[in-house]
Coordinates of C-alpha atoms in Angstrom, one line a residue:
M1 CA 93.8 156.6 129.8
N2 CA 92.7 156.3 133.4
S3 CA 93.9 152.9 134.7
I4 CA 90.5 152.0 136.1
V5 CA 88.8 152.8 132.8
A6 CA 91.4 150.7 131.0
V7 CA 90.8 147.7 133.2
V8 CA 87.0 147.9 132.8
I9 CA 87.3 148.2 129.1
A10 CA 89.5 145.1 129.0
L11 CA 87.1 143.1 131.1
C12 CA 83.7 144.1 129.7
G13 CA 84.6 145.0 126.1
A14 CA 84.0 147.9 123.8
S15 CA 80.2 147.7 124.4
C16 CA 80.7 149.6 127.6
L17 CA 81.7 152.6 125.4
A18 CA 78.5 152.9 123.4
D19 CA 77.3 156.4 122.6
T20 CA 75.9 158.2 125.6
P21 CA 72.1 158.9 125.4
T22 CA 71.0 162.4 124.8
E23 CA 69.2 162.6 128.2
T24 CA 71.6 160.9 130.5
P25 CA 70.1 160.9 133.9
N26 CA 71.8 161.9 137.1
I27 CA 71.8 159.1 139.7
V28 CA 71.4 159.6 143.5
L29 CA 71.8 156.4 145.6
I30 CA 71.1 156.8 149.3
V31 CA 71.8 153.9 151.7
A32 CA 71.0 153.7 155.4
D33 CA 72.6 151.2 157.7
Y34 CA 71.3 149.1 160.6
M35 CA 67.8 150.5 160.6
G36 CA 64.5 148.6 161.2
A37 CA 62.4 147.3 158.3
S38 CA 59.4 149.2 159.6
D39 CA 61.1 152.4 160.8
I40 CA 60.0 154.6 157.9
G41 CA 56.5 156.1 157.8
V42 CA 55.4 154.4 154.6
Y43 CA 56.7 151.1 155.9
G44 CA 54.7 151.3 159.1
A45 CA 56.6 153.5 161.5
T46 CA 54.3 155.1 164.1
D47 CA 56.9 156.8 166.4
I48 CA 59.3 158.1 163.8
A49 CA 58.6 161.1 161.5
T50 CA 60.1 160.6 158.0
P51 CA 58.3 163.1 155.8
S52 CA 61.1 163.3 153.3
L53 CA 61.2 159.6 152.6
D54 CA 57.4 159.4 152.7
S55 CA 57.3 162.1 150.1
L56 CA 59.9 160.4 148.0
A57 CA 57.8 157.2 148.0
A58 CA 54.7 159.2 147.1
Q59 CA 56.5 160.6 144.1
G60 CA 57.8 157.3 142.9
V61 CA 57.7 153.5 143.6
R62 CA 57.9 151.6 146.9
F63 CA 58.9 148.0 146.9
T64 CA 57.5 145.6 149.6
N65 CA 59.6 142.5 148.8
H66 CA 63.1 143.9 148.3
Y67 CA 66.0 142.1 149.8
A68 CA 69.6 142.9 150.8
A69 CA 72.1 140.5 149.2
A70 CA 73.5 139.7 152.6
P71 CA 72.5 140.5 156.3
I72 CA 75.9 142.2 157.0
C73 CA 77.5 145.4 155.6
G74 CA 80.4 144.4 153.3
P75 CA 78.9 141.7 151.2
S76 CA 75.6 143.6 150.8
R77 CA 77.4 146.8 149.7
A78 CA 79.7 144.8 147.4
A79 CA 76.6 143.3 145.7
M80 CA 75.2 146.8 145.1
M81 CA 78.4 148.0 143.6
V82 CA 79.0 144.9 141.4
G83 CA 75.5 143.6 140.6
K84 CA 76.5 140.0 141.5
Y85 CA 76.0 137.7 144.4
P86 CA 78.7 138.2 147.1
A87 CA 79.6 134.5 146.8
R88 CA 80.3 134.9 143.1
I89 CA 82.9 137.6 143.7
G90 CA 84.4 136.0 146.8
F91 CA 83.2 138.7 149.2
E92 CA 81.0 137.0 151.8
D93 CA 82.3 138.5 155.0
N94 CA 83.0 141.9 156.5
I95 CA 86.6 143.0 156.3
G96 CA 89.0 144.7 158.7
H97 CA 92.0 146.8 157.7
D98 CA 93.2 144.2 155.2
G99 CA 91.5 143.0 152.1
G100 CA 88.7 144.6 150.1
L101 CA 86.9 144.6 146.8
S102 CA 89.4 144.1 144.0
A103 CA 89.6 146.9 141.4
S104 CA 89.9 144.2 138.8
I105 CA 86.1 143.7 139.2
P106 CA 84.0 146.1 137.0
T107 CA 82.0 148.1 139.5
L108 CA 79.1 150.5 139.2
P109 CA 81.2 153.8 139.5
A110 CA 83.9 152.5 137.1
L111 CA 81.3 151.6 134.5
L112 CA 79.5 154.9 134.9
K113 CA 82.8 156.7 134.4
L114 CA 83.0 155.2 131.0
R115 CA 79.7 156.9 130.3
G116 CA 81.1 160.3 131.2
Y117 CA 79.7 160.4 134.8
T118 CA 81.4 162.2 137.6
N119 CA 81.2 160.0 140.7
G120 CA 81.1 161.1 144.3
L121 CA 80.8 159.0 147.5
F122 CA 79.9 160.7 150.8
G123 CA 79.8 158.4 153.8
K124 CA 80.6 154.7 154.5
W125 CA 82.6 152.6 152.0
H126 CA 83.6 149.5 154.0
L127 CA 84.9 147.7 150.9
G128 CA 88.6 148.3 151.4
G129 CA 90.9 151.2 152.5
S130 CA 94.1 150.6 150.5
E131 CA 94.9 152.4 147.2
E132 CA 94.0 149.2 145.4
T133 CA 90.5 148.8 147.0
D134 CA 89.3 152.3 148.1
P135 CA 86.6 154.4 146.4
L136 CA 89.1 156.1 144.1
A137 CA 90.4 152.7 142.9
H138 CA 86.8 151.9 141.8
G139 CA 86.1 155.0 139.7
F140 CA 84.9 157.5 142.3
D141 CA 86.2 161.0 141.5
E142 CA 85.7 162.2 145.1
F143 CA 85.3 160.4 148.4
L144 CA 84.5 162.1 151.7
G145 CA 83.7 159.5 154.4
Y146 CA 85.2 156.6 156.2
H147 CA 86.4 153.0 155.7
D148 CA 85.4 151.5 159.1
W149 CA 82.2 149.8 160.1
S150 CA 81.1 152.9 162.0
V151 CA 82.5 156.2 163.4
N152 CA 81.5 158.6 166.1
Y153 CA 79.0 161.2 164.7
Y154 CA 80.8 164.1 166.4
T155 CA 84.5 163.2 166.9
H156 CA 84.6 161.1 163.7
R157 CA 86.8 158.5 165.4
N158 CA 86.3 154.8 165.0
D159 CA 85.8 152.3 167.8
S160 CA 89.6 152.2 168.4
G161 CA 89.8 156.0 168.9
E162 CA 91.5 156.7 165.6
E163 CA 90.6 159.6 163.3
S164 CA 88.6 158.2 160.5
L165 CA 87.0 160.9 158.4
T166 CA 88.8 160.9 155.1
H167 CA 88.8 163.1 152.0
N168 CA 90.0 161.1 149.1
R169 CA 93.1 159.5 150.7
S170 CA 93.8 162.0 153.5
I171 CA 92.4 162.2 157.0
L172 CA 90.2 165.3 157.3
E173 CA 89.6 167.3 160.4
R174 CA 86.1 168.7 160.2
D175 CA 83.8 169.9 162.9
G176 CA 80.1 169.0 162.8
Y177 CA 77.5 166.2 163.1
L178 CA 78.4 163.5 160.5
T179 CA 74.9 163.3 159.0
D180 CA 74.9 167.1 158.4
I181 CA 78.4 166.9 156.9
L182 CA 77.4 164.2 154.4
T183 CA 74.4 166.2 153.4
D184 CA 76.3 169.5 153.0
E185 CA 79.0 167.8 150.9
S186 CA 76.5 165.9 148.8
I187 CA 74.7 169.2 147.9
R188 CA 78.0 170.9 147.2
F189 CA 79.0 168.0 144.9
M190 CA 75.7 168.3 142.9
E191 CA 76.1 172.1 142.6
E192 CA 79.7 171.7 141.2
N193 CA 78.6 169.0 138.7
R194 CA 75.2 170.3 137.7
D195 CA 76.2 170.7 134.0
D196 CA 77.2 167.1 133.4
P197 CA 75.8 163.7 134.5
F198 CA 76.8 162.6 138.0
F199 CA 76.5 159.6 140.3
L200 CA 76.1 160.6 143.9
Y201 CA 76.3 157.8 146.5
V202 CA 75.2 159.0 149.9
S203 CA 76.1 156.3 152.4
H204 CA 74.8 157.2 155.8
N205 CA 76.1 156.1 159.2
T206 CA 72.5 156.1 160.4
A207 CA 71.6 154.2 162.4
L208 CA 74.8 152.5 163.6
P209 CA 76.2 153.0 167.1
P210 CA 77.2 155.1 168.9
Y211 CA 73.7 156.3 169.3
L212 CA 74.1 160.0 169.1
G213 CA 71.4 162.4 167.9
P214 CA 72.0 165.9 166.6
D215 CA 72.6 169.0 168.7
L216 CA 74.2 167.3 171.7
P217 CA 76.6 169.2 174.0
P218 CA 80.3 168.2 173.7
D219 CA 80.2 166.5 177.1
Q220 CA 77.9 163.8 175.5
W221 CA 79.9 163.2 172.4
D222 CA 82.2 160.3 173.7
A223 CA 79.5 157.6 173.7
E224 CA 80.4 153.9 173.6
F225 CA 80.0 151.9 170.4
N226 CA 77.8 149.4 172.2
L227 CA 74.2 149.8 173.3
G228 CA 75.1 151.0 176.8
T229 CA 72.3 153.4 177.9
A230 CA 71.1 154.1 174.4
T231 CA 67.3 154.4 174.0
R232 CA 64.8 154.2 171.3
E233 CA 64.5 158.0 171.5
D234 CA 68.2 158.3 170.6
Y235 CA 67.7 156.1 167.6
I236 CA 64.7 158.0 166.5
S237 CA 66.6 161.4 166.6
M238 CA 69.3 159.9 164.4
V239 CA 66.8 158.6 161.8
E240 CA 64.9 161.9 161.8
A241 CA 68.1 163.8 161.3
M242 CA 68.9 161.6 158.3
D243 CA 65.4 162.1 156.9
T244 CA 65.9 165.9 157.2
G245 CA 69.2 165.6 155.3
I246 CA 67.5 163.6 152.5
G247 CA 64.9 166.3 152.3
R248 CA 67.6 168.9 151.8
I249 CA 69.1 166.9 149.0
M250 CA 65.8 166.6 147.3
T251 CA 65.2 170.3 147.6
A252 CA 68.6 171.0 146.2
L253 CA 67.8 168.8 143.2
N254 CA 64.7 170.9 142.6
D255 CA 66.6 174.2 143.1
L256 CA 69.3 173.2 140.6
G257 CA 66.7 172.2 138.0
L258 CA 67.8 168.6 138.1
A259 CA 64.9 166.8 139.7
E260 CA 63.2 165.8 136.4
N261 CA 66.3 164.1 135.0
T262 CA 67.5 162.3 138.2
L263 CA 66.9 158.7 139.3
V264 CA 66.8 158.7 143.1
I265 CA 67.1 155.4 145.0
F266 CA 66.9 154.8 148.7
T267 CA 67.5 151.5 150.5
Y268 CA 69.4 149.9 153.4
D269 CA 72.4 147.6 153.2
H270 CA 70.6 145.3 155.8
N271 CA 68.3 145.6 158.8
G272 CA 69.4 146.2 162.4
R273 CA 68.7 144.8 165.9
H274 CA 68.2 146.1 169.4
L275 CA 66.6 149.5 169.2
V276 CA 65.0 149.0 165.8
R277 CA 61.6 147.5 164.8
N278 CA 61.5 144.9 162.1
D279 CA 57.8 144.1 162.4
P280 CA 56.2 141.9 161.1
F281 CA 59.4 140.1 160.4
S282 CA 61.5 137.9 162.8
G283 CA 65.3 138.2 163.2
G284 CA 67.6 141.0 162.4
F285 CA 71.2 141.9 161.6
A286 CA 73.4 139.0 160.6
M287 CA 70.5 136.7 160.2
L288 CA 68.8 135.4 157.0
N289 CA 65.3 135.6 158.5
E290 CA 63.2 138.2 156.9
G291 CA 64.0 140.7 159.7
G292 CA 67.7 140.6 158.6
I293 CA 67.4 141.0 154.8
R294 CA 63.9 142.3 153.7
V295 CA 64.6 146.0 153.5
P296 CA 62.9 149.1 152.1
L297 CA 63.5 150.2 148.6
I298 CA 62.1 153.5 147.2
M299 CA 62.8 154.8 143.7
R300 CA 61.8 158.0 142.0
W301 CA 62.4 158.9 138.3
P302 CA 60.0 161.4 136.8
G303 CA 58.6 160.2 133.5
E304 CA 60.0 156.7 133.9
L305 CA 58.4 155.4 137.1
T306 CA 54.7 155.5 138.0
V307 CA 53.9 158.1 140.8
G308 CA 52.8 156.5 144.0
E309 CA 53.1 152.9 142.9
T310 CA 53.6 150.0 145.4
L311 CA 55.3 146.9 143.9
H312 CA 55.1 143.5 145.6
K313 CA 57.4 141.9 143.0
P314 CA 60.6 140.4 144.7
A315 CA 63.8 142.3 144.1
I316 CA 67.4 142.0 145.5
G317 CA 70.4 144.2 146.1
M318 CA 72.2 143.4 142.9
D319 CA 69.2 144.9 141.0
I320 CA 70.3 148.3 142.1
S321 CA 73.5 148.1 140.1
A322 CA 71.7 146.7 137.1
T323 CA 69.0 149.4 137.3
I324 CA 71.5 152.3 137.5
L325 CA 73.7 151.0 134.7
N326 CA 70.8 150.4 132.3
A327 CA 69.5 153.9 133.1
A328 CA 72.9 155.3 132.2
G329 CA 72.9 153.4 128.9
V330 CA 75.5 150.7 129.9
E331 CA 74.9 147.5 127.9
L332 CA 74.2 144.8 130.5
Q333 CA 74.4 141.5 128.6
S334 CA 78.2 141.3 128.5
L335 CA 78.5 141.9 132.2
N336 CA 76.6 138.7 133.2
L337 CA 75.0 140.4 136.2
D338 CA 72.8 138.6 138.7
G339 CA 70.7 141.8 139.0
H340 CA 67.8 142.9 136.9
D341 CA 66.8 146.4 135.8
L342 CA 63.9 147.3 138.1
V343 CA 62.7 150.1 135.8
R344 CA 62.4 148.1 132.6
D345 CA 61.6 144.7 134.1
R346 CA 59.2 145.8 136.9
T347 CA 56.1 144.6 135.1
S348 CA 57.7 141.3 133.9
D349 CA 56.0 138.1 135.0
E350 CA 59.3 136.2 135.2
Q351 CA 59.7 134.2 138.3
R352 CA 63.0 134.7 140.0
T353 CA 64.8 132.6 142.6
F354 CA 67.1 134.3 145.2
F355 CA 69.9 132.8 147.2
W356 CA 71.8 133.7 150.4
R357 CA 74.6 132.3 152.5
T358 CA 76.3 133.5 155.6
T359 CA 78.6 132.1 158.3
L360 CA 79.2 133.4 161.8
G361 CA 81.7 131.2 163.6
D362 CA 80.4 127.6 163.8
F363 CA 76.9 128.7 162.9
G364 CA 75.8 129.4 159.4
Q365 CA 72.6 130.0 157.5
A366 CA 71.6 129.6 153.9
A367 CA 68.3 130.5 152.2
V368 CA 66.4 130.4 148.9
R369 CA 63.2 132.2 148.0
R370 CA 61.1 131.3 145.0
D371 CA 57.6 132.8 144.6
N372 CA 56.2 133.1 148.1
W373 CA 58.2 130.2 149.4
K374 CA 61.3 130.5 151.4
L375 CA 63.6 127.6 152.5
L376 CA 65.8 128.5 155.5
V377 CA 68.8 126.2 156.4
H378 CA 70.6 126.3 159.7
R379 CA 74.1 124.8 159.7
F380 CA 75.8 124.3 163.0
S381 CA 79.0 122.7 161.8
I382 CA 80.3 120.6 159.0
F383 CA 79.8 117.5 161.2
S384 CA 76.1 118.0 161.9
K385 CA 73.1 117.6 159.7
P386 CA 71.5 121.0 158.8
T387 CA 68.1 121.9 160.1
V388 CA 65.8 122.9 157.3
Y389 CA 62.6 125.1 157.5
L390 CA 60.0 126.0 154.9
Y391 CA 57.8 129.1 155.1
D392 CA 55.0 130.6 153.1
L393 CA 55.9 134.3 153.2
K394 CA 52.5 135.4 151.9
T395 CA 50.7 134.1 154.9
D396 CA 53.5 134.0 157.4
P397 CA 56.0 136.9 156.9
G398 CA 57.2 136.4 160.5
E399 CA 58.4 132.8 159.6
S400 CA 56.6 131.3 162.6
K401 CA 55.1 128.3 161.0
D402 CA 57.4 125.6 159.6
L403 CA 55.7 123.8 156.6
Y404 CA 58.7 121.5 155.8
H405 CA 56.9 118.3 156.5
Q406 CA 53.6 119.4 154.9
R407 CA 55.4 120.4 151.7
Q408 CA 58.5 118.2 151.7
E409 CA 58.6 117.7 148.0
L410 CA 58.7 121.5 147.5
A411 CA 61.2 121.9 150.2
D412 CA 63.5 119.2 148.7
S413 CA 63.2 121.0 145.3
L414 CA 64.3 124.3 146.8
H415 CA 67.1 122.6 148.7
R416 CA 68.4 121.1 145.6
E417 CA 68.4 124.5 143.9
L418 CA 70.3 125.9 146.8
I419 CA 72.9 123.2 146.6
E420 CA 73.3 123.7 142.8
W421 CA 73.7 127.4 143.3
E422 CA 76.4 126.9 146.0
A423 CA 78.2 124.6 143.6
S424 CA 78.0 127.2 140.9
V425 CA 79.8 129.8 143.1
A426 CA 82.2 127.4 144.8
E427 CA 85.2 128.9 143.0
P428 CA 84.5 132.7 142.8
D429 CA 85.7 134.5 139.7
P430 CA 88.1 137.2 141.0
T431 CA 87.2 139.4 138.1
G432 CA 83.5 139.2 138.9

């Protein structure tokens, strides 16, 4: 028995091995990186053409209150793979070459593997590069991508100049624009696995630096990883190239006769800064203001989701894992996930409360959202009293009007909930 499968069975029990449904859907999860909240047509973009994503939204459901689980890459991606708060699994910061997501934690691909899925990841992982933490350790059957925070779109080198494009566990020398490579390999993976259920995770570099659009001459490939002379136009060309690739994947699903039985999900791991537009939100990458964590979410599943629906119900990154697992027939109750199934529960009236926590040097933030209210806490050091703000997101999505003193009783209640949540995750369970 595969060691990953054995570990997952031991952790979550025999319920993970229930009979596979007759119509097991294929799953395609597409994640963008460091983009702006309003840089997709259906989310308000006016200078970027995203016909593929706009079409996907028209064919499915668009969420307006979906949140990343963290405002930085690693924790947010870990939450999507595990279905739990980053704090609960002890993964609250980005990692370098050491560390990573333990394979002892039941993850989305490992659980899907129990259901007979073939799993492929094409693009960014950023959850560990050792044989104990890489994609293959977590149930992916094939990995073509990279472990770093970003790589050059043409040379495929990281910001230290090292070759980074990897196939499974070997460095791969491959010519081409990275976005196109990820698209080509994703389509090839679907073609090769068309007869059995598959999970395809397309994890784009777009729109991280270096800001390099498609079809550039070789003398322009060695761009710096900082902003330098990058322009909004460079960013736009990258996003539009990604959208073209997404369109090719959707066309391939149709051509392979798989579109009707495939759940497609698109989101970001967090929002960006600098060249992006996060209107009407304030803040951006690494911040718990809405501009850092309120991200697009589009889902399409013919016959299961309403065509052209817009949902304002709040959702969060852990829901992606729960949604996919439930669609695949994995029993969720024994997993104790923080996420909810957004297909089955999207019409529920249950009020949910979301929590976040992040630290950057001596500065940290924490936040809690319940209904339309959001409490934002700034922590400058362990020796200073935190600054607390309260916002009504329904009337003030830009978080410009602090209502703490007008609604102090409500603010205190939310603050107590935040403190209780932090106490509950004070000692993370290494097995999730």
